[in-house]
């Protein structure tokens, strides 16, 4: 399929920029329209009903911006995502859970897989259920780690506080052969997690898997401009500063309110 229309990427906030950045690295010619729902952040502690309403409104907005592809770059949103929430007409829709699940079940030699994420993601058991559907024998250990996302957003990475929080959580999880980083923010503490858990444990997260899937499924059309827009539902300077560390380059955030139809 030709990727001739922009790729819509959305998250509860700026964490999904880790996904947008991986897409941009692998598909520099593609145009990305990003929407971070900073007015409603965090999704991880919200009800499924509320998040479904946000998905409906944002996916409509991105479709109206002429996006042909939608990437739901938020684990909490992906855990409650159903097709009936989306406008008909997207050429493809990707969530951040399935590529990781498909990858982990392909691995040989893994018996126990851990999953960490927000309360919404973990309490939905979405990873466990989808893994078990494909590989009944895998033992899945789930742990909600709600302190990690705000900690990372506040810049607490690679210091004594982040190390203590990570160690305390991972101690509770116990030994695993693979660990799924089931939240958009966690790529920023991937190295710290790997250092604690050891190089023998396979760490899995969505950014590169999503980008690879877009590359595999689509031909980039030469008429793409490669121009990106980064919208947020609530703008603050601190969001713009933090956005840099998630995207890996300085970007300009534009405020845009979405009104339900
Ligand atoms: N983007 C969310 C996720 O991946 C984390 C932040 C939040 O709770 O909204 O689950």
Coordinates of C-alpha atoms and ligand atoms in Angstrom, one line a residue:
X1 CA 0.0 0.0 0.0
X2 CA 1.3 3.5 -0.8
X3 CA 1.8 5.6 2.3
X4 CA 0.6 8.8 0.5
X5 CA -1.2 10.3 3.4
X6 CA 0.1 11.6 6.8
X7 CA 0.4 9.1 9.7
X8 CA -1.7 10.2 12.7
X9 CA 0.0 9.3 16.0
X10 CA -1.7 9.9 19.3
X11 CA -1.0 9.5 22.9
X12 CA -2.3 10.8 26.2
X13 CA 0.6 13.2 26.2
X14 CA 4.1 13.5 25.0
X15 CA 5.3 9.9 25.8
X16 CA 4.0 8.8 22.4
X17 CA 6.7 10.9 20.9
X18 CA 9.0 7.9 21.5
X19 CA 6.9 6.1 18.8
X20 CA 6.8 9.2 16.5
X21 CA 10.6 9.5 16.7
X22 CA 11.1 5.8 15.7
X23 CA 8.7 6.3 12.8
X24 CA 10.6 9.4 11.7
X25 CA 14.0 7.7 11.9
X26 CA 12.8 4.8 9.7
X27 CA 10.5 6.8 7.4
X28 CA 12.0 10.3 7.2
X29 CA 9.8 11.2 4.1
X30 CA 6.6 10.4 5.9
X31 CA 4.5 13.2 7.3
X32 CA 3.4 12.7 10.9
X33 CA 0.5 14.5 12.6
X34 CA 0.9 13.9 16.3
X35 CA -1.8 14.6 18.9
X36 CA -0.9 14.5 22.6
X37 CA -4.0 14.8 24.8
X38 CA -2.2 16.7 27.6
X39 CA -5.5 18.2 28.9
X40 CA -6.6 14.7 29.9
X41 CA -3.2 13.3 31.0
X42 CA -2.7 10.7 32.6
X43 CA -4.9 8.1 30.9
X44 CA -3.4 5.4 33.1
X45 CA -5.6 6.2 36.1
X46 CA -8.8 6.9 34.0
X47 CA -11.8 4.7 33.4
X48 CA -12.1 2.7 30.2
X49 CA -15.3 4.7 29.4
X50 CA -13.6 8.0 29.6
X51 CA -10.6 6.9 27.5
X52 CA -12.8 5.5 24.8
X53 CA -14.5 8.9 24.4
X54 CA -11.0 10.5 24.0
X55 CA -10.1 7.9 21.4
X56 CA -13.3 8.6 19.4
X57 CA -12.7 12.4 19.4
X58 CA -9.0 12.2 18.6
X59 CA -9.2 9.6 15.9
X60 CA -11.9 11.7 14.2
X61 CA -9.8 14.8 14.4
X62 CA -6.8 13.0 12.9
X63 CA -8.9 11.6 10.1
X64 CA -10.2 15.2 9.4
X65 CA -6.5 16.2 9.1
X66 CA -6.3 13.8 6.2
X67 CA -4.4 11.1 8.0
X68 CA -4.6 7.7 6.2
X69 CA -3.0 5.7 9.0
X70 CA -3.5 5.8 12.7
X71 CA -1.0 4.7 15.4
X72 CA -2.5 4.6 18.8
X73 CA 0.8 5.3 20.6
X74 CA -0.5 4.8 24.1
X75 CA -0.7 1.5 26.0
X76 CA -3.6 2.7 28.2
X77 CA -5.6 3.7 25.1
X78 CA -4.6 0.6 23.1
X79 CA -5.8 -1.6 26.0
X80 CA -9.4 -0.3 25.5
X81 CA -9.3 0.2 21.8
X82 CA -12.0 -1.3 19.6
X83 CA -12.7 -0.6 15.9
X84 CA -16.2 0.8 16.5
X85 CA -14.5 3.9 18.2
X86 CA -12.8 4.9 15.0
X87 CA -14.1 6.5 11.9
X88 CA -14.3 4.2 8.9
X89 CA -11.8 5.0 6.3
X90 CA -8.3 4.6 7.8
X91 CA -6.1 2.5 5.6
X92 CA -4.4 1.0 8.6
X93 CA -4.6 1.2 12.4
X94 CA -1.8 0.1 14.6
X95 CA -1.9 -0.2 18.4
X96 CA 1.2 -0.5 20.6
X97 CA 0.3 -3.9 22.1
X98 CA 0.0 -6.4 19.3
X99 CA 3.5 -5.9 17.7
X100 CA 5.1 -6.6 21.1
X101 CA 2.9 -9.6 21.8
X102 CA 3.6 -11.1 18.4
X103 CA 7.3 -10.6 18.9
X104 CA 7.5 -12.1 22.4
X105 CA 5.6 -15.3 21.4
X106 CA 8.0 -15.8 18.5
X107 CA 11.0 -15.9 20.9
X108 CA 12.3 -19.3 21.8
X109 CA 13.6 -20.1 25.3
X110 CA 11.3 -17.8 27.1
X111 CA 9.2 -19.3 29.9
X112 CA 8.3 -16.3 32.0
X113 CA 7.5 -12.8 30.7
X114 CA 7.0 -9.8 32.8
X115 CA 4.8 -6.8 31.8
X116 CA 5.0 -3.4 33.5
X117 CA 2.7 -0.4 32.7
X118 CA 0.0 1.9 34.0
X119 CA -2.8 0.7 36.2
X120 CA -5.2 0.9 33.3
X121 CA -3.0 -1.3 31.0
X122 CA -2.1 -3.8 33.7
X123 CA -5.6 -4.1 35.2
X124 CA -7.0 -4.8 31.7
X125 CA -4.8 -7.9 31.5
X126 CA -4.6 -7.1 27.8
X127 CA -1.0 -8.3 27.4
X128 CA -1.6 -11.5 29.4
X129 CA -4.7 -12.4 27.5
X130 CA -3.2 -11.8 24.1
X131 CA 0.0 -13.6 24.9
X132 CA -2.0 -16.6 26.3
X133 CA -4.1 -16.7 23.2
X134 CA -1.0 -17.4 21.1
X135 CA 1.1 -19.3 23.6
X136 CA -0.8 -20.9 26.5
X137 CA 2.4 -22.2 28.2
X138 CA 4.0 -18.8 28.7
X139 CA 3.8 -17.6 32.3
X140 CA 2.9 -13.9 32.4
X141 CA 3.7 -11.7 35.4
X142 CA 2.0 -8.3 35.4
X143 CA 2.9 -5.4 37.6
X144 CA 1.4 -1.9 37.6
X145 CA 4.2 0.7 37.9
X146 CA 2.3 4.0 38.1
X147 CA 5.1 6.1 39.5
X148 CA 7.4 5.6 36.5
X149 CA 5.6 7.8 33.9
X150 CA 5.4 10.9 36.1
X151 CA 8.9 10.3 37.4
X152 CA 10.2 10.2 33.8
X153 CA 8.2 13.3 32.8
X154 CA 9.7 15.2 35.6
X155 CA 13.2 14.4 34.4
X156 CA 14.0 11.8 37.0
X157 CA 16.1 9.5 34.9
X158 CA 19.6 8.1 35.4
X159 CA 19.8 9.3 39.0
X160 CA 19.5 7.8 42.5
X161 CA 15.7 8.4 42.7
X162 CA 14.9 6.7 39.4
X163 CA 17.2 3.8 40.3
X164 CA 15.5 3.3 43.6
X165 CA 12.0 3.4 42.1
X166 CA 13.0 1.0 39.3
X167 CA 14.7 -1.4 41.7
X168 CA 11.8 -1.4 44.1
X169 CA 9.3 -2.2 41.4
X170 CA 11.4 -4.9 39.6
X171 CA 12.1 -6.6 43.0
X172 CA 8.3 -7.1 43.3
X173 CA 8.1 -8.6 39.8
X174 CA 10.7 -11.3 40.6
X175 CA 12.7 -13.2 37.9
X176 CA 11.6 -13.1 34.3
X177 CA 13.2 -14.2 31.0
X178 CA 11.7 -11.2 29.1
X179 CA 10.2 -7.9 30.2
X180 CA 7.6 -5.9 28.2
X181 CA 7.9 -2.1 28.7
X182 CA 4.2 -1.5 28.4
X183 CA 4.2 2.2 28.5
X184 CA 5.2 4.9 26.1
X185 CA 7.6 6.6 28.6
X186 CA 9.7 3.6 29.5
X187 CA 12.1 3.6 26.5
X188 CA 13.7 6.6 28.3
X189 CA 14.6 4.3 31.3
X190 CA 15.4 1.2 29.2
X191 CA 19.1 1.3 29.9
X192 CA 18.5 1.6 33.7
X193 CA 16.1 -1.2 33.6
X194 CA 18.5 -3.4 31.6
X195 CA 21.3 -2.6 34.0
X196 CA 19.2 -3.7 37.0
X197 CA 17.6 -6.7 35.4
X198 CA 20.7 -8.0 33.6
X199 CA 21.6 -8.5 29.9
X200 CA 20.1 -12.0 29.9
X201 CA 16.6 -10.6 30.1
X202 CA 15.1 -9.6 26.8
X203 CA 13.5 -6.1 26.9
X204 CA 10.7 -5.4 24.5
X205 CA 9.0 -2.2 23.7
X206 CA 6.9 -0.8 20.8
X207 CA 8.7 2.1 19.1
X208 CA 10.9 0.2 16.6
X209 CA 8.4 -2.6 16.1
X210 CA 5.7 -0.1 15.1
X211 CA 8.1 1.7 12.7
X212 CA 9.2 -1.6 11.2
X213 CA 5.6 -2.6 10.7
X214 CA 4.8 0.6 8.9
X215 CA 7.8 0.2 6.7
X216 CA 6.9 -3.5 5.9
X217 CA 3.3 -2.7 5.1
X218 CA 3.7 0.4 3.0
X219 CA 5.6 2.0 0.2
X220 CA 6.5 5.6 0.9
X221 CA 5.0 7.7 -1.8
X222 CA 7.5 10.3 -3.2
X223 CA 4.9 13.1 -2.9
X224 CA 5.0 13.1 0.9
X225 CA 6.4 16.3 2.2
X226 CA 7.9 15.0 5.4
X227 CA 6.4 17.9 7.2
X228 CA 5.1 17.2 10.7
X229 CA 2.7 18.8 13.1
X230 CA 2.7 18.2 16.9
X231 CA -0.6 19.2 18.5
X232 CA -1.4 19.1 22.2
X233 CA -4.8 19.7 23.8
X234 CA -3.1 21.8 26.6
X235 CA 0.1 23.7 26.0
X236 CA 2.7 24.5 28.7
X237 CA 6.3 25.4 28.3
X238 CA 7.3 22.5 30.4
X239 CA 5.5 20.1 28.0
X240 CA 7.5 21.6 25.1
X241 CA 10.8 21.2 27.0
X242 CA 10.0 17.6 28.0
X243 CA 8.9 16.8 24.5
X244 CA 12.5 17.2 23.3
X245 CA 13.7 14.3 25.5
X246 CA 11.0 12.0 24.2
X247 CA 11.4 12.9 20.5
X248 CA 15.1 13.2 20.6
X249 CA 15.1 16.7 18.9
X250 CA 13.6 20.0 19.5
X251 CA 10.0 20.3 18.3
X252 CA 7.3 23.0 18.4
X253 CA 4.0 22.0 20.0
X254 CA 0.8 23.6 18.8
X255 CA -2.2 23.9 21.0
X256 CA -5.4 22.5 19.5
X257 CA -8.7 21.8 21.3
X258 CA -11.0 19.1 20.1
X259 CA -14.7 19.4 20.5
X260 CA -16.8 16.2 20.6
X261 CA -19.3 16.1 17.7
Ligands
LIG1 N1 0.9 7.0 27.5 C1 0.5 6.3 28.6 C2 0.7 4.8 28.4 O1 1.4 4.4 27.5 C3 1.3 6.7 29.9 C4 0.9 8.0 30.5 C5 -0.5 8.0 31.0 O2 -0.9 7.4 32.0 O3 -1.3 8.7 30.3 O4 0.0 4.0 29.0

